[in-house]
């Protein structure tokens, strides 16, 4: 049986694309506002209207996970922050041997985008990286081990950029709906 014409150009949204969509929504959210289901729907519909995402992609955004995050104590902490920075690009030179198992003094330029950092009401600098990976409850250490080097690079970049020490580092697991403290 042939697909109807309106479905011919609709492709399945991959797990990686779903993760990218979650990051996009979290980037667009204003943590200082109260975001409920209606506000979230409006944001998503606006992204579709502006052709930033497609309708089939919008349908794959897990609104419940986003709303659970926004209602969490962790998100409330972000809301109270003095300063919130999202999707901050960075460039940092590091020794190649910090990444590769080679004895060399060569430097490499690393670039990336930091999901979120904020300065809380006590002037503490907090780094947050969203992860959408599937991980079982109780196995959070898998995420820490997988992303520890990445988070160290982010920490170094923020500290050099702001000339301020990062006090806390977290992975926020969208899947588990919880923040995971990473040893700093």
PDB file of C-alpha atoms in Angstrom:
ATOM      1  CA  UNK A   1       0.000   0.000   0.000  1.00  0.00           C
ATOM      2  CA  UNK A   2       1.346   3.416  -0.937  1.00  0.00           C
ATOM      3  CA  UNK A   3       1.779   6.164   1.628  1.00  0.00           C
ATOM      4  CA  UNK A   4      -0.555   9.122   1.325  1.00  0.00           C
ATOM      5  CA  UNK A   5       1.102  12.090  -0.385  1.00  0.00           C
ATOM      6  CA  UNK A   6       1.245  14.144   2.827  1.00  0.00           C
ATOM      7  CA  UNK A   7       3.309  11.417   4.512  1.00  0.00           C
ATOM      8  CA  UNK A   8       5.818  10.866   1.713  1.00  0.00           C
ATOM      9  CA  UNK A   9       8.277  13.514   2.906  1.00  0.00           C
ATOM     10  CA  UNK A  10       7.873  12.743   6.602  1.00  0.00           C
ATOM     11  CA  UNK A  11      10.895  10.914   7.899  1.00  0.00           C
ATOM     12  CA  UNK A  12      11.231   9.221  11.256  1.00  0.00           C
ATOM     13  CA  UNK A  13      12.887  11.386  13.895  1.00  0.00           C
ATOM     14  CA  UNK A  14      16.056   9.726  15.173  1.00  0.00           C
ATOM     15  CA  UNK A  15      17.112   9.511  18.817  1.00  0.00           C
ATOM     16  CA  UNK A  16      19.904  12.014  18.096  1.00  0.00           C
ATOM     17  CA  UNK A  17      17.396  14.447  16.560  1.00  0.00           C
ATOM     18  CA  UNK A  18      15.123  14.038  19.596  1.00  0.00           C
ATOM     19  CA  UNK A  19      18.059  14.979  21.814  1.00  0.00           C
ATOM     20  CA  UNK A  20      18.771  18.015  19.645  1.00  0.00           C
ATOM     21  CA  UNK A  21      15.107  19.035  19.841  1.00  0.00           C
ATOM     22  CA  UNK A  22      15.155  18.786  23.651  1.00  0.00           C
ATOM     23  CA  UNK A  23      18.267  20.972  23.750  1.00  0.00           C
ATOM     24  CA  UNK A  24      16.617  23.481  21.423  1.00  0.00           C
ATOM     25  CA  UNK A  25      13.536  23.779  23.624  1.00  0.00           C
ATOM     26  CA  UNK A  26      15.646  24.160  26.776  1.00  0.00           C
ATOM     27  CA  UNK A  27      17.696  26.813  24.993  1.00  0.00           C
ATOM     28  CA  UNK A  28      14.557  28.773  24.122  1.00  0.00           C
ATOM     29  CA  UNK A  29      12.939  28.559  27.558  1.00  0.00           C
ATOM     30  CA  UNK A  30      13.107  31.620  29.748  1.00  0.00           C
ATOM     31  CA  UNK A  31      13.872  30.273  33.213  1.00  0.00           C
ATOM     32  CA  UNK A  32      12.680  33.507  34.808  1.00  0.00           C
ATOM     33  CA  UNK A  33       9.131  32.933  33.535  1.00  0.00           C
ATOM     34  CA  UNK A  34       6.615  30.375  34.711  1.00  0.00           C
ATOM     35  CA  UNK A  35       6.411  27.858  31.893  1.00  0.00           C
ATOM     36  CA  UNK A  36       3.362  25.610  31.926  1.00  0.00           C
ATOM     37  CA  UNK A  37       2.031  23.271  29.223  1.00  0.00           C
ATOM     38  CA  UNK A  38       0.288  26.137  27.402  1.00  0.00           C
ATOM     39  CA  UNK A  39       3.440  28.283  27.269  1.00  0.00           C
ATOM     40  CA  UNK A  40       5.486  25.273  26.170  1.00  0.00           C
ATOM     41  CA  UNK A  41       2.997  24.446  23.393  1.00  0.00           C
ATOM     42  CA  UNK A  42       3.100  28.047  22.235  1.00  0.00           C
ATOM     43  CA  UNK A  43       6.911  27.946  22.104  1.00  0.00           C
ATOM     44  CA  UNK A  44       6.911  24.705  20.101  1.00  0.00           C
ATOM     45  CA  UNK A  45       4.187  25.951  17.735  1.00  0.00           C
ATOM     46  CA  UNK A  46       6.170  29.144  17.179  1.00  0.00           C
ATOM     47  CA  UNK A  47       9.244  27.099  16.221  1.00  0.00           C
ATOM     48  CA  UNK A  48       7.137  25.199  13.686  1.00  0.00           C
ATOM     49  CA  UNK A  49       5.577  28.426  12.369  1.00  0.00           C
ATOM     50  CA  UNK A  50       9.056  29.926  11.868  1.00  0.00           C
ATOM     51  CA  UNK A  51      10.191  26.751  10.058  1.00  0.00           C
ATOM     52  CA  UNK A  52      12.876  26.116  12.660  1.00  0.00           C
ATOM     53  CA  UNK A  53      11.475  22.636  13.235  1.00  0.00           C
ATOM     54  CA  UNK A  54       9.026  20.491  11.279  1.00  0.00           C
ATOM     55  CA  UNK A  55       5.627  19.377  12.486  1.00  0.00           C
ATOM     56  CA  UNK A  56       6.732  15.736  12.788  1.00  0.00           C
ATOM     57  CA  UNK A  57       9.693  16.871  14.903  1.00  0.00           C
ATOM     58  CA  UNK A  58       7.421  18.950  17.125  1.00  0.00           C
ATOM     59  CA  UNK A  59       5.276  15.879  17.697  1.00  0.00           C
ATOM     60  CA  UNK A  60       8.316  13.997  19.008  1.00  0.00           C
ATOM     61  CA  UNK A  61       9.205  16.533  21.711  1.00  0.00           C
ATOM     62  CA  UNK A  62       8.489  15.003  25.090  1.00  0.00           C
ATOM     63  CA  UNK A  63       6.610  17.798  26.762  1.00  0.00           C
ATOM     64  CA  UNK A  64       6.181  15.875  30.022  1.00  0.00           C
ATOM     65  CA  UNK A  65       9.943  15.492  30.482  1.00  0.00           C
ATOM     66  CA  UNK A  66      10.501  19.196  29.850  1.00  0.00           C
ATOM     67  CA  UNK A  67       7.724  20.201  32.241  1.00  0.00           C
ATOM     68  CA  UNK A  68       9.013  17.814  34.934  1.00  0.00           C
ATOM     69  CA  UNK A  69      12.427  19.423  34.590  1.00  0.00           C
ATOM     70  CA  UNK A  70      10.967  22.930  34.808  1.00  0.00           C
ATOM     71  CA  UNK A  71       9.048  21.978  37.949  1.00  0.00           C
ATOM     72  CA  UNK A  72      12.112  20.422  39.615  1.00  0.00           C
ATOM     73  CA  UNK A  73      13.931  21.974  42.547  1.00  0.00           C
ATOM     74  CA  UNK A  74      16.976  22.211  40.299  1.00  0.00           C
ATOM     75  CA  UNK A  75      15.123  24.367  37.738  1.00  0.00           C
ATOM     76  CA  UNK A  76      13.801  26.511  40.577  1.00  0.00           C
ATOM     77  CA  UNK A  77      17.405  27.043  41.646  1.00  0.00           C
ATOM     78  CA  UNK A  78      18.234  28.191  38.118  1.00  0.00           C
ATOM     79  CA  UNK A  79      15.223  30.510  38.166  1.00  0.00           C
ATOM     80  CA  UNK A  80      16.584  32.244  41.298  1.00  0.00           C
ATOM     81  CA  UNK A  81      20.019  32.768  39.703  1.00  0.00           C
ATOM     82  CA  UNK A  82      21.550  36.219  39.339  1.00  0.00           C
ATOM     83  CA  UNK A  83      22.821  35.371  35.874  1.00  0.00           C
ATOM     84  CA  UNK A  84      21.884  32.623  33.419  1.00  0.00           C
ATOM     85  CA  UNK A  85      23.856  31.847  30.262  1.00  0.00           C
ATOM     86  CA  UNK A  86      22.585  29.316  27.734  1.00  0.00           C
ATOM     87  CA  UNK A  87      24.181  27.833  24.624  1.00  0.00           C
ATOM     88  CA  UNK A  88      27.446  29.696  25.155  1.00  0.00           C
ATOM     89  CA  UNK A  89      30.066  28.906  22.477  1.00  0.00           C
ATOM     90  CA  UNK A  90      33.664  28.553  23.573  1.00  0.00           C
ATOM     91  CA  UNK A  91      37.109  28.058  22.098  1.00  0.00           C
ATOM     92  CA  UNK A  92      40.021  26.856  24.181  1.00  0.00           C
ATOM     93  CA  UNK A  93      43.559  25.744  23.463  1.00  0.00           C
ATOM     94  CA  UNK A  94      44.576  22.611  25.299  1.00  0.00           C
ATOM     95  CA  UNK A  95      47.507  20.250  25.171  1.00  0.00           C
ATOM     96  CA  UNK A  96      46.821  17.399  22.764  1.00  0.00           C
ATOM     97  CA  UNK A  97      48.016  14.901  25.353  1.00  0.00           C
ATOM     98  CA  UNK A  98      45.055  15.852  27.557  1.00  0.00           C
ATOM     99  CA  UNK A  99      42.761  14.235  25.015  1.00  0.00           C
ATOM    100  CA  UNK A 100      44.927  11.779  23.121  1.00  0.00           C
ATOM    101  CA  UNK A 101      47.221   9.159  24.580  1.00  0.00           C
ATOM    102  CA  UNK A 102      50.323  10.683  23.045  1.00  0.00           C
ATOM    103  CA  UNK A 103      53.291  12.412  24.628  1.00  0.00           C
ATOM    104  CA  UNK A 104      53.331  15.707  22.806  1.00  0.00           C
ATOM    105  CA  UNK A 105      53.438  19.352  23.737  1.00  0.00           C
ATOM    106  CA  UNK A 106      51.305  20.312  20.738  1.00  0.00           C
ATOM    107  CA  UNK A 107      48.187  22.330  21.431  1.00  0.00           C
ATOM    108  CA  UNK A 108      44.858  21.882  19.767  1.00  0.00           C
ATOM    109  CA  UNK A 109      41.944  24.273  19.526  1.00  0.00           C
ATOM    110  CA  UNK A 110      38.771  22.806  20.977  1.00  0.00           C
ATOM    111  CA  UNK A 111      35.411  24.415  20.353  1.00  0.00           C
ATOM    112  CA  UNK A 112      32.010  23.616  21.713  1.00  0.00           C
ATOM    113  CA  UNK A 113      28.800  24.955  23.122  1.00  0.00           C
ATOM    114  CA  UNK A 114      28.000  24.949  26.820  1.00  0.00           C
ATOM    115  CA  UNK A 115      24.340  24.146  27.465  1.00  0.00           C
ATOM    116  CA  UNK A 116      23.951  26.235  30.600  1.00  0.00           C
ATOM    117  CA  UNK A 117      25.785  27.902  33.405  1.00  0.00           C
ATOM    118  CA  UNK A 118      24.477  30.221  36.044  1.00  0.00           C
ATOM    119  CA  UNK A 119      25.588  32.290  38.979  1.00  0.00           C
ATOM    120  CA  UNK A 120      23.358  31.549  41.914  1.00  0.00           C
ATOM    121  CA  UNK A 121      22.161  33.890  44.642  1.00  0.00           C
ATOM    122  CA  UNK A 122      25.339  33.082  46.625  1.00  0.00           C
ATOM    123  CA  UNK A 123      27.631  34.016  43.700  1.00  0.00           C
ATOM    124  CA  UNK A 124      28.480  30.382  43.059  1.00  0.00           C
ATOM    125  CA  UNK A 125      29.171  29.449  39.438  1.00  0.00           C
ATOM    126  CA  UNK A 126      27.258  26.340  38.393  1.00  0.00           C
ATOM    127  CA  UNK A 127      27.839  24.419  35.131  1.00  0.00           C
ATOM    128  CA  UNK A 128      25.044  22.258  33.713  1.00  0.00           C
ATOM    129  CA  UNK A 129      25.102  19.929  30.737  1.00  0.00           C
ATOM    130  CA  UNK A 130      21.842  18.378  29.538  1.00  0.00           C
ATOM    131  CA  UNK A 131      21.938  14.738  28.508  1.00  0.00           C
ATOM    132  CA  UNK A 132      19.142  12.791  26.884  1.00  0.00           C
ATOM    133  CA  UNK A 133      20.903   9.394  26.894  1.00  0.00           C
ATOM    134  CA  UNK A 134      18.947   6.387  28.093  1.00  0.00           C
ATOM    135  CA  UNK A 135      20.377   5.293  31.420  1.00  0.00           C
ATOM    136  CA  UNK A 136      18.856   3.170  34.167  1.00  0.00           C
ATOM    137  CA  UNK A 137      18.133   4.710  37.524  1.00  0.00           C
ATOM    138  CA  UNK A 138      21.075   3.886  39.768  1.00  0.00           C
ATOM    139  CA  UNK A 139      23.528   3.822  36.858  1.00  0.00           C
ATOM    140  CA  UNK A 140      24.115   7.568  36.678  1.00  0.00           C
ATOM    141  CA  UNK A 141      27.853   6.961  36.957  1.00  0.00           C
ATOM    142  CA  UNK A 142      27.768   5.797  33.320  1.00  0.00           C
ATOM    143  CA  UNK A 143      26.924   9.366  32.284  1.00  0.00           C
ATOM    144  CA  UNK A 144      29.613  10.813  34.529  1.00  0.00           C
ATOM    145  CA  UNK A 145      32.295   8.546  33.096  1.00  0.00           C
ATOM    146  CA  UNK A 146      31.146   9.115  29.523  1.00  0.00           C
ATOM    147  CA  UNK A 147      31.089  12.919  29.752  1.00  0.00           C
ATOM    148  CA  UNK A 148      33.649  13.773  32.448  1.00  0.00           C
ATOM    149  CA  UNK A 149      36.349  14.938  30.005  1.00  0.00           C
ATOM    150  CA  UNK A 150      33.853  17.075  28.097  1.00  0.00           C
ATOM    151  CA  UNK A 151      32.690  18.715  31.325  1.00  0.00           C
ATOM    152  CA  UNK A 152      36.283  19.386  32.390  1.00  0.00           C
ATOM    153  CA  UNK A 153      36.822  21.228  29.096  1.00  0.00           C
ATOM    154  CA  UNK A 154      33.658  23.239  29.666  1.00  0.00           C
ATOM    155  CA  UNK A 155      34.758  24.061  33.210  1.00  0.00           C
ATOM    156  CA  UNK A 156      38.189  25.208  32.019  1.00  0.00           C
ATOM    157  CA  UNK A 157      36.647  27.335  29.268  1.00  0.00           C
ATOM    158  CA  UNK A 158      34.203  29.046  31.628  1.00  0.00           C
ATOM    159  CA  UNK A 159      36.856  29.676  34.252  1.00  0.00           C
ATOM    160  CA  UNK A 160      39.194  31.252  31.693  1.00  0.00           C
ATOM    161  CA  UNK A 161      36.388  33.282  30.158  1.00  0.00           C
ATOM    162  CA  UNK A 162      34.945  34.623  33.413  1.00  0.00           C
ATOM    163  CA  UNK A 163      38.091  34.517  35.530  1.00  0.00           C
ATOM    164  CA  UNK A 164      35.962  32.771  38.152  1.00  0.00           C
ATOM    165  CA  UNK A 165      36.101  29.264  39.593  1.00  0.00           C
ATOM    166  CA  UNK A 166      33.311  26.818  38.723  1.00  0.00           C
ATOM    167  CA  UNK A 167      31.892  25.721  42.063  1.00  0.00           C
ATOM    168  CA  UNK A 168      29.557  22.932  40.967  1.00  0.00           C
ATOM    169  CA  UNK A 169      29.128  20.777  37.870  1.00  0.00           C
ATOM    170  CA  UNK A 170      25.988  18.843  37.005  1.00  0.00           C
ATOM    171  CA  UNK A 171      24.720  16.591  34.298  1.00  0.00           C
ATOM    172  CA  UNK A 172      20.984  17.022  34.051  1.00  0.00           C
ATOM    173  CA  UNK A 173      19.563  13.727  32.800  1.00  0.00           C
ATOM    174  CA  UNK A 174      16.397  14.502  30.899  1.00  0.00           C
ATOM    175  CA  UNK A 175      15.643  10.775  30.776  1.00  0.00           C
ATOM    176  CA  UNK A 176      15.928  10.300  34.563  1.00  0.00           C
ATOM    177  CA  UNK A 177      14.614  13.795  35.354  1.00  0.00           C
ATOM    178  CA  UNK A 178      17.387  14.498  37.819  1.00  0.00           C
ATOM    179  CA  UNK A 179      20.584  16.412  38.259  1.00  0.00           C
ATOM    180  CA  UNK A 180      23.732  14.364  38.748  1.00  0.00           C
ATOM    181  CA  UNK A 181      26.579  16.025  40.602  1.00  0.00           C
ATOM    182  CA  UNK A 182      29.960  15.619  38.927  1.00  0.00           C
ATOM    183  CA  UNK A 183      33.049  15.822  41.095  1.00  0.00           C
ATOM    184  CA  UNK A 184      34.835  19.057  40.324  1.00  0.00           C
TER     185      UNK A 184
END
